[in-house]
Coordinates of C-alpha atoms in Angstrom, one line a residue:
X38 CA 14.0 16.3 -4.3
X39 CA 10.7 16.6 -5.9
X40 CA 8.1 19.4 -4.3
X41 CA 4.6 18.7 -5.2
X42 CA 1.4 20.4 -4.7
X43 CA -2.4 19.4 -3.9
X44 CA -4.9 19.8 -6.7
X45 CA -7.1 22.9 -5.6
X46 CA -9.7 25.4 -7.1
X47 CA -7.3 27.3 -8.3
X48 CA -4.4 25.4 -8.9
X49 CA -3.0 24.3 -11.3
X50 CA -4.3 27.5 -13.3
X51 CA -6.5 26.0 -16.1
X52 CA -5.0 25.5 -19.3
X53 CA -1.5 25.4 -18.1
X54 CA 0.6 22.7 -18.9
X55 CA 2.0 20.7 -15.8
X56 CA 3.5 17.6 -14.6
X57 CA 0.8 15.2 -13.1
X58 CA 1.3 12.1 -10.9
X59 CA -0.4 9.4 -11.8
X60 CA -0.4 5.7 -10.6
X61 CA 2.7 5.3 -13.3
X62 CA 4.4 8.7 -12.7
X63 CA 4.7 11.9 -13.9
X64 CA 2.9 12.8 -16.8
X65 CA 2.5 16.3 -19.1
X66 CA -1.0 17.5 -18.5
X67 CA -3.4 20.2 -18.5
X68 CA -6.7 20.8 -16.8
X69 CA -9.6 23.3 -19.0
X70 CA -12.9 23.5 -18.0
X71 CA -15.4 22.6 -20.3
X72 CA -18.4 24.9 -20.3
X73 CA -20.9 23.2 -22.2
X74 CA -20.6 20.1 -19.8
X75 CA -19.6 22.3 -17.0
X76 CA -17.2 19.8 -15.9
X77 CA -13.5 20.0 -15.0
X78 CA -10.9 17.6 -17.7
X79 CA -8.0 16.6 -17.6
X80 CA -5.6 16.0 -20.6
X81 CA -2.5 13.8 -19.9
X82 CA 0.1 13.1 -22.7
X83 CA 1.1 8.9 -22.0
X84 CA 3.1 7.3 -23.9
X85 CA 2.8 9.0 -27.2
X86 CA -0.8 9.7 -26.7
X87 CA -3.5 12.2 -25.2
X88 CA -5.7 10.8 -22.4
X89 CA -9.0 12.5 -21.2
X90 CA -10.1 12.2 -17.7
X91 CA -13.2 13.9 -16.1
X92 CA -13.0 14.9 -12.7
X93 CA -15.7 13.7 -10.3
X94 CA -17.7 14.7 -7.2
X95 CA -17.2 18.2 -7.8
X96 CA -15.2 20.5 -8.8
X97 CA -11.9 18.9 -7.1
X98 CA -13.3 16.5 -4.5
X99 CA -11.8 13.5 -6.8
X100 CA -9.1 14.4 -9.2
X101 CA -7.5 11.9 -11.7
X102 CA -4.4 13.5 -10.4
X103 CA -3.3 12.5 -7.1
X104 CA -0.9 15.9 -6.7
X105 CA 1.4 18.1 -9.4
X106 CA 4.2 20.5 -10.0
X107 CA 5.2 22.7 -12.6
X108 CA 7.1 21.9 -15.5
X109 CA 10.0 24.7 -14.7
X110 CA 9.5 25.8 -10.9
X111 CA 12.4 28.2 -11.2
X112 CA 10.2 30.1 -14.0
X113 CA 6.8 29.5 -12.1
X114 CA 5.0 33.2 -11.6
X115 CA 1.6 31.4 -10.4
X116 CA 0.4 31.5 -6.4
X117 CA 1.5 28.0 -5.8
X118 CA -0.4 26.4 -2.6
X119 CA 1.3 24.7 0.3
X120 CA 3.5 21.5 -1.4
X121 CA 2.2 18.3 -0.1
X122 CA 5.7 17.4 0.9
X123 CA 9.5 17.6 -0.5
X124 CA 10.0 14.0 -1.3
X125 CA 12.9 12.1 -3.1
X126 CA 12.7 11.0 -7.0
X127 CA 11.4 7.9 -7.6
X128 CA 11.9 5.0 -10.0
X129 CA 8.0 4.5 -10.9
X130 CA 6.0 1.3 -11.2
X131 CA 4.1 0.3 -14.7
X132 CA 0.6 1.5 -14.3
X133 CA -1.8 -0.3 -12.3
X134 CA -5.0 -0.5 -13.8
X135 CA -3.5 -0.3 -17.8
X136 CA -5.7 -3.0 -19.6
X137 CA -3.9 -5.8 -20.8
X138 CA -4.4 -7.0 -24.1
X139 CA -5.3 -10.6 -23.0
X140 CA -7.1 -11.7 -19.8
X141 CA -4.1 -13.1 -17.1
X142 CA -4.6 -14.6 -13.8
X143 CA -4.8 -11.7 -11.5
X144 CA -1.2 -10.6 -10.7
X145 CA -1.1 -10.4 -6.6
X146 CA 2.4 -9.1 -6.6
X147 CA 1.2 -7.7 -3.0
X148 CA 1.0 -11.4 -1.2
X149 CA 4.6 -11.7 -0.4
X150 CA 5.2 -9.8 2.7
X151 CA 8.4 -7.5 2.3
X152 CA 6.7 -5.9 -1.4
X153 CA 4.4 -3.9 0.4
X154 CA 6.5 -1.0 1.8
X155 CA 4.8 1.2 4.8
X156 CA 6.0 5.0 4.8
X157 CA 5.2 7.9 6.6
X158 CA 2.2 10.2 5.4
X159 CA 2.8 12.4 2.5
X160 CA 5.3 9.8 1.0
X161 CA 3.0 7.2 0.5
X162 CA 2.9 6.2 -2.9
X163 CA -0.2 4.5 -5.4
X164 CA 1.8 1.5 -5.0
X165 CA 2.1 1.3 -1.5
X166 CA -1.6 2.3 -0.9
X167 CA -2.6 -0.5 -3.4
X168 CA -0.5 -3.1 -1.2
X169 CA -1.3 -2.1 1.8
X170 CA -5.5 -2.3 0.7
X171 CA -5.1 -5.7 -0.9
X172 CA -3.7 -7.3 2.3
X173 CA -6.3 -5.7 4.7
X174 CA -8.8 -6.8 2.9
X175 CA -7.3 -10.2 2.6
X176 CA -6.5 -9.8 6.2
X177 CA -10.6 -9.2 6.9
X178 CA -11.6 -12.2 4.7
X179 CA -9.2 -14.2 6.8
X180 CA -11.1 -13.3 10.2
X181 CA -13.9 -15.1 9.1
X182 CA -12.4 -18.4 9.4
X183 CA -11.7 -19.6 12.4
X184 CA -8.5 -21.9 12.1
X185 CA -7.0 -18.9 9.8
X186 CA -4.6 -17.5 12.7
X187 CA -4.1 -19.8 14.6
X188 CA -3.6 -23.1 12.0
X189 CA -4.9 -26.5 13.6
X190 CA -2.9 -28.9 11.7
X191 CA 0.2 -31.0 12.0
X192 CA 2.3 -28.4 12.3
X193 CA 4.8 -27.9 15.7
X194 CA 4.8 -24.7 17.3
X195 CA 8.6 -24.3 16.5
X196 CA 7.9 -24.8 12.7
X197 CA 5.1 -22.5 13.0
X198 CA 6.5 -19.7 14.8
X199 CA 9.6 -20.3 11.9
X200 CA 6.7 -20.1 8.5
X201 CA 5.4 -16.8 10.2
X202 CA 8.9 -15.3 11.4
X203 CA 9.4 -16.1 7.4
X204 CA 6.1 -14.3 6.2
X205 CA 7.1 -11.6 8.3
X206 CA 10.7 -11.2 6.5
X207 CA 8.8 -11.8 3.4
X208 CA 11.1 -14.9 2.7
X209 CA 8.1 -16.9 1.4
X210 CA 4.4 -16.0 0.3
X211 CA 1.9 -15.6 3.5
X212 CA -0.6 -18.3 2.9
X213 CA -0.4 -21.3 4.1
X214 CA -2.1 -24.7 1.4
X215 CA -3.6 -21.5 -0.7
X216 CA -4.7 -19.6 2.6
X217 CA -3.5 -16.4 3.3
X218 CA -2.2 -15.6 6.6
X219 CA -2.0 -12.6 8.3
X220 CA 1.3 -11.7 9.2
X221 CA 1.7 -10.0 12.5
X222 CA 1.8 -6.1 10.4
X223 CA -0.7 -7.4 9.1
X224 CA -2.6 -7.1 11.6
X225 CA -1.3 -4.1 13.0
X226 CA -1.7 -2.0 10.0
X227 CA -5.5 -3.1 9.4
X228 CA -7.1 -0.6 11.9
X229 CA -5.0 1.7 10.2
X230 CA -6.6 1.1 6.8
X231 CA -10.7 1.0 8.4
X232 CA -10.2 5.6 7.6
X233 CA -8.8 5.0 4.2
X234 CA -11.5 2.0 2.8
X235 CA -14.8 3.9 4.4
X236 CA -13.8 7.2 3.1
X237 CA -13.1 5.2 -0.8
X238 CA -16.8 3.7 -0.3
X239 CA -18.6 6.9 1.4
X240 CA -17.2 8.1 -2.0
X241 CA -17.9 5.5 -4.4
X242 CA -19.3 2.4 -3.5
X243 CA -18.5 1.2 -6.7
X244 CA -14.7 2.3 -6.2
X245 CA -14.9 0.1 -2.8
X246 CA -16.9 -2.6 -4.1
X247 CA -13.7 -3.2 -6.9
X248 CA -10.9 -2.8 -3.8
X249 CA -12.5 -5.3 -1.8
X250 CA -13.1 -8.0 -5.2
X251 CA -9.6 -7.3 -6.2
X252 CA -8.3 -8.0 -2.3
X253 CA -10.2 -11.6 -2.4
X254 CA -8.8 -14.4 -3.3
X255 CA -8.1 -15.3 -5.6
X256 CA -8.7 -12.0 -6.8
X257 CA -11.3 -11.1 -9.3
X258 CA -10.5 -10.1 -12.7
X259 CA -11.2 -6.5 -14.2
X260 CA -13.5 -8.8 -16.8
X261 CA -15.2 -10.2 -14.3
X262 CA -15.4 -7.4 -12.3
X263 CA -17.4 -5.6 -15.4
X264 CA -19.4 -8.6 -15.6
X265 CA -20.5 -8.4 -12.0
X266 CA -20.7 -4.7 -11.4
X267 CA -21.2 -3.6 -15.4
X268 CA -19.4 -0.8 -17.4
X269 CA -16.6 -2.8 -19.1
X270 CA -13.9 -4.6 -18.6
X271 CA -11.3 -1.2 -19.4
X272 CA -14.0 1.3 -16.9
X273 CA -13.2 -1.7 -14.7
X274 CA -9.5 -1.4 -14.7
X275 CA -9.3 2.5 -14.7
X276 CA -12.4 2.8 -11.4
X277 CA -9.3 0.7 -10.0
X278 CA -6.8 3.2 -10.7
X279 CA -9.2 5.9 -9.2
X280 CA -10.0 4.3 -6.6
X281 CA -6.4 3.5 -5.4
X282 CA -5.3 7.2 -6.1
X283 CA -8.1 8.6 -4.3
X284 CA -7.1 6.2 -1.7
X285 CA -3.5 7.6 -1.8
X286 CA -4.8 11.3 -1.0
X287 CA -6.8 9.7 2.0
X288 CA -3.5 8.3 2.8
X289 CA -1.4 11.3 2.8
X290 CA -3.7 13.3 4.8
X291 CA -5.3 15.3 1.9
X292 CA -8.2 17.1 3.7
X293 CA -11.5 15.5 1.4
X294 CA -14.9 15.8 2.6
X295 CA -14.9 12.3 2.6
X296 CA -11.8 11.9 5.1
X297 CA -13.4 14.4 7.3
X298 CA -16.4 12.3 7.7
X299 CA -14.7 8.8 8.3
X300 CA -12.7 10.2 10.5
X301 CA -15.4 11.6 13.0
X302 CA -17.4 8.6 12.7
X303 CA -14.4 6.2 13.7
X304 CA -13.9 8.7 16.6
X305 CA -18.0 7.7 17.5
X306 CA -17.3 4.5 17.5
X307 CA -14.5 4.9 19.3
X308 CA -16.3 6.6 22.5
X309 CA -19.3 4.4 21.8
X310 CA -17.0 1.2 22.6
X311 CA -15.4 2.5 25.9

């Protein structure tokens, strides 16, 4: 079992070296604070090399690190603030958002049904988060047509009650002739993810804007992402990764100002609807 811990004002102590999660893992890293700047940074050893993330919105609002834990708890002397959760190890994904050395057609491993695990909060992984996105927004373009649940073709209801029983198993892809369909999760996880995509764009609406391109379909590459938006194809693919791990601590219940807000105004709308 792995304990990890929220990323804090205080913790990790600056300048000690940790173990990080990111979208890929566990990495070595180390957070300083650079005066001159007067911005937090994060250094992460990946892959034989030393990465350098600035933290945004603050001086923790939006760390590159989703959560952490030390690199020897038993000989830990440091306050330590209350673990996110005890959770199991874990065989981790490749990264993400790593830019690829040529442009491929957008991989959306997340369209087949049973790839997109749901868990309970505070084991929610990058992975999962990322999934679960993609398909609601798929899920919202899909509400704009209006023979997208309910398909008017030749099919017979028995044949169509056995191509969604089959989406729902994830024993073929969920679109239909290169539509996607919502599967019946589908649609009762997408309330769930409204919180988790308005606090992403009442923190970034760039962060949001690439979510919601990526979730289209087909989905928009990280070139053509920079094209629309600017910044590169590579600030592209790692605003991805930031936004999806921002996303995860939305997920897990970290308390972000952001959450705290998206939260009171779905609760407005609520009582405004009744």
């Amino acid at each position: 079992m792995t304990t990890t811990y929220p990323v804090t004002d205080t913790a990790p102590p600056f300048g000690v070296k940790v173990k990080g999660l990111l979208p890929d893992g566990f990495h070595d890293c180390a957070r300083v604070y650079d005066q001159r700047r007067q911005v937090v940074v994060w250094y992460v050893k990946r892959n034989g090399t030393t990465e350098r993330f600035v933290e945004e919105g603050g001086s923790f609002g939006s760390s590159v690190i989703a959560c952490w834990r030390p690199k020897n708890p038993t000989a830990w002397k440091a306050p330590l603030p209350p673990p996110v959760i005890a959770q199991p190890d874990v065989q981790w994904a490749q990264p993400i958002a790593a830019p690829e050395p040529l442009e491929k057609e957008p991989d959306q491993w997340w369209r087949i049904a049973n790839a997109v695990k749901v868990s309970t909060v505070g084991l929610i992984t990058p992975r999962e988060v990322e999934g679960r996105i993609m398909r609601a927004v798929m899920t919202e373009h899909s509400f704009a047509a209006a023979d997208t649940i309910i398909e008017r073709s030749t099919l017979t209801w028995l044949a169509r009650m056995i191509e969604l029983q089959e989406m729902i198993e994830g024993k073929r892809p969920t679109y239909w002739n290169d539509r996607f369909i919502p599967s019946a999760r589908d649609l009762s996880d997408f309330p769930r993810m409204i919180p988790w995509l308005t606090a992403v764009a009442m923190h970034s609406e760039r962060y949001a804007s690439i979510l919601r391109m990526r979730g289209s379909h087909p989905a928009w590459t990280f070139t053509q992402i920079a094209k629309e938006l600017g910044g590169g194809r590579n600030k592209a693919a790692s605003d991805y990764g930031r936004a999806v791990l921002f996303a995860t601590k939305v997920a897990n219940d970290v308390r972000t100002k952001e959450v705290a807000i998206a939260r009171r105004k779905m609760a407005e709308l609520r009582e405004a609807r009744r």
